[in-house]
């Protein structure tokens, strides 16, 4: 397995720790957003690890309160945080942008300068986070997004995505993280294209790949399949696998299961041994068959 490093940086209370806990640890968004479940501010650097298809990913989540230490501190601090990074994610709160975009841009430019010196081959991304907090009016929201894109993506050349861990917007975070991780993985890039080609245009369908921790490795869905429907199916898979594990003394579900769900057919295949850490293939479709699953298994090298 190839090893890659992601460094996450940004101002205090931007939501960096909630992002890492929601995506890499699978914590429920509702819990993270509650008064009782909200995580304590990060001190120093927190480390996370995950297996992503053909790549071992190490994630460093840095303290927002100590951001100046990573941007303006000693060279050794900059090298230890930015050094050897393959991707750098700068996270900021959209409400902070509306109050003081100049400060956010100043710190982003500092991060770009440090990245150029200590991780010249790393790709930089910017997460405009907590988008659920801004005006509901579509026209107003578009104006804000366009302002962010112009000043970061167009003027600085840094790709910006708009994210949230709010249940109504959680798909924005998962999709954004998937794009970054698949960019670091040769097989992930190929997998993205394969799934895109596999799902028929005009058909109500979705394809989801999960690892053993029920994290989404890759997913594609047609517009008419809601995020809620997708996560209901994932929770169903989680539930039946836990029940199966209890019955079989910790064994792992490896049989195909077909279940009708709101007019769509759900085909689930559990994988015991897959070199890309894929544990479940789920196809959610009107017309998919077991042959569709076989095509996926052939691509990822599983029997």
Short mmCIF file of C-alpha atoms in Angstrom, two decimals, residues 51-286:
data_model
loop_
_atom_site.label_atom_id
_atom_site.label_comp_id
_atom_site.label_asym_id
_atom_site.label_seq_id
_atom_site.Cartn_x
_atom_site.Cartn_y
_atom_site.Cartn_z
CA UNK A 51 -7.12 2.71 4.43
CA UNK A 52 -8.42 4.17 1.20
CA UNK A 53 -8.61 1.67 -1.67
CA UNK A 54 -4.90 1.14 -2.49
CA UNK A 55 -3.54 3.86 -0.19
CA UNK A 56 -2.85 4.32 3.52
CA UNK A 57 -3.95 7.84 4.44
CA UNK A 58 -2.52 9.71 7.41
CA UNK A 59 -4.46 12.83 8.42
CA UNK A 60 -3.13 15.63 10.63
CA UNK A 61 -5.85 17.86 12.10
CA UNK A 62 -4.23 21.01 13.47
CA UNK A 63 -5.32 23.35 16.25
CA UNK A 64 -7.04 26.51 15.03
CA UNK A 65 -6.00 28.33 18.22
CA UNK A 66 -2.39 27.58 17.31
CA UNK A 67 -2.63 28.34 13.59
CA UNK A 68 0.00 31.09 13.82
CA UNK A 69 2.43 28.47 15.12
CA UNK A 70 2.10 26.55 11.84
CA UNK A 71 2.10 29.62 9.60
CA UNK A 72 4.44 32.06 11.37
CA UNK A 73 6.37 29.87 13.81
CA UNK A 74 9.77 28.23 13.71
CA UNK A 75 10.87 26.41 10.57
CA UNK A 76 10.82 23.09 12.44
CA UNK A 77 7.10 23.59 13.25
CA UNK A 78 6.29 24.32 9.61
CA UNK A 79 8.30 21.36 8.36
CA UNK A 80 6.75 18.92 10.84
CA UNK A 81 3.20 19.96 9.90
CA UNK A 82 3.40 20.78 6.18
CA UNK A 83 6.41 18.62 5.29
CA UNK A 84 5.80 15.48 3.20
CA UNK A 85 2.12 16.39 2.74
CA UNK A 86 0.41 15.19 -0.41
CA UNK A 87 -2.69 17.33 0.13
CA UNK A 88 -3.34 20.40 2.27
CA UNK A 89 -6.88 21.40 3.20
CA UNK A 90 -7.53 24.94 4.42
CA UNK A 91 -10.89 25.11 6.25
CA UNK A 92 -12.78 28.29 7.09
CA UNK A 93 -16.25 29.17 8.36
CA UNK A 94 -18.47 30.88 5.75
CA UNK A 95 -19.83 33.27 8.39
CA UNK A 96 -16.26 34.33 9.20
CA UNK A 97 -15.76 34.95 5.49
CA UNK A 98 -18.76 37.26 5.44
CA UNK A 99 -17.38 39.16 8.45
CA UNK A 100 -13.69 39.31 7.52
CA UNK A 101 -12.70 37.67 4.24
CA UNK A 102 -9.47 39.69 4.19
CA UNK A 103 -8.09 37.86 7.24
CA UNK A 104 -9.06 34.46 5.82
CA UNK A 105 -7.31 35.28 2.54
CA UNK A 106 -4.22 36.55 4.37
CA UNK A 107 -3.87 33.27 6.27
CA UNK A 108 -4.58 31.23 3.15
CA UNK A 109 -1.79 33.06 1.30
CA UNK A 110 0.54 32.35 4.23
CA UNK A 111 -0.40 28.66 4.03
CA UNK A 112 0.32 28.70 0.29
CA UNK A 113 3.75 30.21 0.94
CA UNK A 114 4.63 27.58 3.58
CA UNK A 115 3.31 24.82 1.33
CA UNK A 116 5.45 26.02 -1.57
CA UNK A 117 8.58 25.76 0.60
CA UNK A 118 7.93 22.58 2.59
CA UNK A 119 5.49 20.57 0.44
CA UNK A 120 5.94 21.84 -3.14
CA UNK A 121 4.28 18.78 -4.68
CA UNK A 122 1.18 18.87 -2.47
CA UNK A 123 -2.20 19.91 -3.85
CA UNK A 124 -4.08 22.57 -1.91
CA UNK A 125 -7.82 22.60 -1.38
CA UNK A 126 -10.04 25.04 0.46
CA UNK A 127 -13.22 24.06 2.32
CA UNK A 128 -15.75 26.86 2.73
CA UNK A 129 -17.49 25.18 5.65
CA UNK A 130 -20.79 25.48 7.58
CA UNK A 131 -22.76 26.52 4.51
CA UNK A 132 -25.98 25.56 6.29
CA UNK A 133 -25.63 28.72 8.40
CA UNK A 134 -26.04 31.27 5.62
CA UNK A 135 -29.10 32.78 3.96
CA UNK A 136 -31.62 30.31 2.58
CA UNK A 137 -32.46 32.62 -0.33
CA UNK A 138 -30.90 30.87 -3.37
CA UNK A 139 -29.86 34.10 -5.08
CA UNK A 140 -28.12 35.40 -1.98
CA UNK A 141 -26.35 32.10 -1.44
CA UNK A 142 -25.13 32.05 -5.06
CA UNK A 143 -23.72 35.59 -4.65
CA UNK A 144 -21.74 34.54 -1.58
CA UNK A 145 -20.44 31.38 -3.27
CA UNK A 146 -19.41 33.33 -6.37
CA UNK A 147 -17.49 35.83 -4.23
CA UNK A 148 -15.61 33.00 -2.49
CA UNK A 149 -14.82 31.25 -5.79
CA UNK A 150 -13.56 34.42 -7.43
CA UNK A 151 -11.21 35.39 -4.61
CA UNK A 152 -9.87 31.88 -3.90
CA UNK A 153 -10.33 29.70 -6.97
CA UNK A 154 -9.95 32.27 -9.73
CA UNK A 155 -7.50 34.72 -8.15
CA UNK A 156 -5.35 32.26 -6.16
CA UNK A 157 -5.81 29.06 -8.17
CA UNK A 158 -6.91 27.02 -5.13
CA UNK A 159 -9.88 24.70 -5.65
CA UNK A 160 -12.68 25.62 -3.24
CA UNK A 161 -15.59 23.40 -2.23
CA UNK A 162 -18.61 24.22 -0.08
CA UNK A 163 -19.26 21.86 2.81
CA UNK A 164 -21.25 21.22 5.98
CA UNK A 165 -21.83 18.40 8.46
CA UNK A 166 -25.48 19.37 8.83
CA UNK A 167 -27.53 16.24 7.91
CA UNK A 168 -29.15 18.14 5.03
CA UNK A 169 -25.74 19.00 3.56
CA UNK A 170 -23.48 16.17 4.78
CA UNK A 171 -23.21 14.82 1.24
CA UNK A 172 -21.19 17.94 0.31
CA UNK A 173 -18.50 17.00 2.83
CA UNK A 174 -18.40 13.31 1.92
CA UNK A 175 -18.22 13.99 -1.79
CA UNK A 176 -15.48 16.60 -1.33
CA UNK A 177 -13.36 14.28 0.82
CA UNK A 178 -13.86 11.43 -1.64
CA UNK A 179 -12.57 13.61 -4.48
CA UNK A 180 -9.44 14.51 -2.51
CA UNK A 181 -8.73 10.94 -1.38
CA UNK A 182 -9.36 9.47 -4.81
CA UNK A 183 -7.01 12.09 -6.23
CA UNK A 184 -4.29 10.61 -4.00
CA UNK A 185 -5.09 7.06 -5.11
CA UNK A 186 -4.35 5.70 -8.58
CA UNK A 187 -7.05 3.06 -8.23
CA UNK A 188 -9.42 5.64 -6.77
CA UNK A 189 -9.17 7.80 -9.88
CA UNK A 190 -9.90 4.77 -12.07
CA UNK A 191 -12.77 3.76 -9.79
CA UNK A 192 -14.42 7.17 -10.08
CA UNK A 193 -14.56 6.87 -13.85
CA UNK A 194 -15.67 3.23 -13.75
CA UNK A 195 -18.66 3.98 -11.51
CA UNK A 196 -19.61 6.99 -13.59
CA UNK A 197 -19.65 4.83 -16.72
CA UNK A 198 -21.46 1.94 -15.03
CA UNK A 199 -24.49 3.90 -13.88
CA UNK A 200 -26.87 4.36 -16.77
CA UNK A 201 -27.90 7.89 -17.68
CA UNK A 202 -31.56 8.55 -17.09
CA UNK A 203 -31.96 5.58 -14.75
CA UNK A 204 -32.71 5.93 -11.06
CA UNK A 205 -29.57 4.39 -9.58
CA UNK A 206 -26.75 4.62 -7.07
CA UNK A 207 -23.59 2.66 -6.39
CA UNK A 208 -21.92 2.77 -2.98
CA UNK A 209 -18.65 1.20 -1.85
CA UNK A 210 -18.04 0.92 1.90
CA UNK A 211 -15.07 -0.17 3.97
CA UNK A 212 -15.34 -2.35 7.11
CA UNK A 213 -16.09 0.72 9.24
CA UNK A 214 -19.05 1.51 6.96
CA UNK A 215 -17.35 4.61 5.62
CA UNK A 216 -18.18 5.57 2.07
CA UNK A 217 -15.16 4.98 -0.18
CA UNK A 218 -16.95 6.00 -3.33
CA UNK A 219 -20.51 6.72 -4.35
CA UNK A 220 -22.46 7.95 -7.32
CA UNK A 221 -26.20 8.50 -7.44
CA UNK A 222 -28.77 9.95 -9.78
CA UNK A 223 -30.42 13.21 -8.75
CA UNK A 224 -33.71 11.55 -7.85
CA UNK A 225 -32.13 9.40 -5.13
CA UNK A 226 -31.87 11.47 -1.97
CA UNK A 227 -28.96 11.47 0.44
CA UNK A 228 -31.36 10.28 3.15
CA UNK A 229 -32.31 7.22 1.07
CA UNK A 230 -28.65 6.43 0.52
CA UNK A 231 -27.86 6.59 4.22
CA UNK A 232 -30.93 4.55 5.11
CA UNK A 233 -29.52 1.79 2.91
CA UNK A 234 -26.08 2.12 4.52
CA UNK A 235 -27.64 1.86 8.00
CA UNK A 236 -29.56 -1.22 6.83
CA UNK A 237 -26.30 -2.86 5.71
CA UNK A 238 -24.68 -1.97 9.02
CA UNK A 239 -27.59 -3.44 10.96
CA UNK A 240 -27.77 -6.77 9.13
CA UNK A 241 -24.01 -7.24 9.22
CA UNK A 242 -23.89 -6.71 12.97
CA UNK A 243 -26.70 -9.22 13.41
CA UNK A 244 -24.90 -11.70 11.15
CA UNK A 245 -21.67 -11.19 13.09
CA UNK A 246 -23.37 -12.06 16.38
CA UNK A 247 -24.86 -15.23 14.94
CA UNK A 248 -21.60 -16.31 13.28
CA UNK A 249 -19.27 -15.41 16.18
CA UNK A 250 -17.70 -12.37 14.56
CA UNK A 251 -17.73 -13.68 11.01
CA UNK A 252 -18.23 -11.19 8.20
CA UNK A 253 -21.22 -11.13 5.87
CA UNK A 254 -20.13 -12.40 2.46
CA UNK A 255 -23.42 -13.35 0.81
CA UNK A 256 -25.40 -11.38 -1.75
CA UNK A 257 -28.70 -10.00 -0.47
CA UNK A 258 -31.52 -8.52 -2.55
CA UNK A 259 -34.05 -6.27 -0.87
CA UNK A 260 -36.85 -4.11 -2.26
CA UNK A 261 -36.63 -0.51 -1.07
CA UNK A 262 -39.23 2.09 -2.15
CA UNK A 263 -39.60 0.61 -5.62
CA UNK A 264 -35.87 0.20 -6.16
CA UNK A 265 -33.87 -2.97 -5.90
CA UNK A 266 -30.97 -3.00 -3.46
CA UNK A 267 -28.22 -5.53 -4.13
CA UNK A 268 -25.65 -5.91 -1.38
CA UNK A 269 -22.46 -7.94 -1.54
CA UNK A 270 -20.12 -8.28 1.42
CA UNK A 271 -16.44 -8.95 0.74
CA UNK A 272 -14.16 -10.72 3.18
CA UNK A 273 -10.83 -10.28 1.48
CA UNK A 274 -10.28 -7.31 -0.77
CA UNK A 275 -6.88 -5.73 -1.31
CA UNK A 276 -8.48 -2.30 -1.68
CA UNK A 277 -10.20 -2.38 1.74
CA UNK A 278 -13.64 -2.47 0.12
CA UNK A 279 -16.01 -4.45 2.36
CA UNK A 280 -19.39 -3.83 0.74
CA UNK A 281 -20.67 -3.20 -2.75
CA UNK A 282 -24.20 -1.74 -2.75
CA UNK A 283 -26.22 -1.10 -5.88
CA UNK A 284 -29.46 0.77 -5.49
CA UNK A 285 -31.38 0.70 -8.74
CA UNK A 286 -34.56 -0.05 -10.68
#
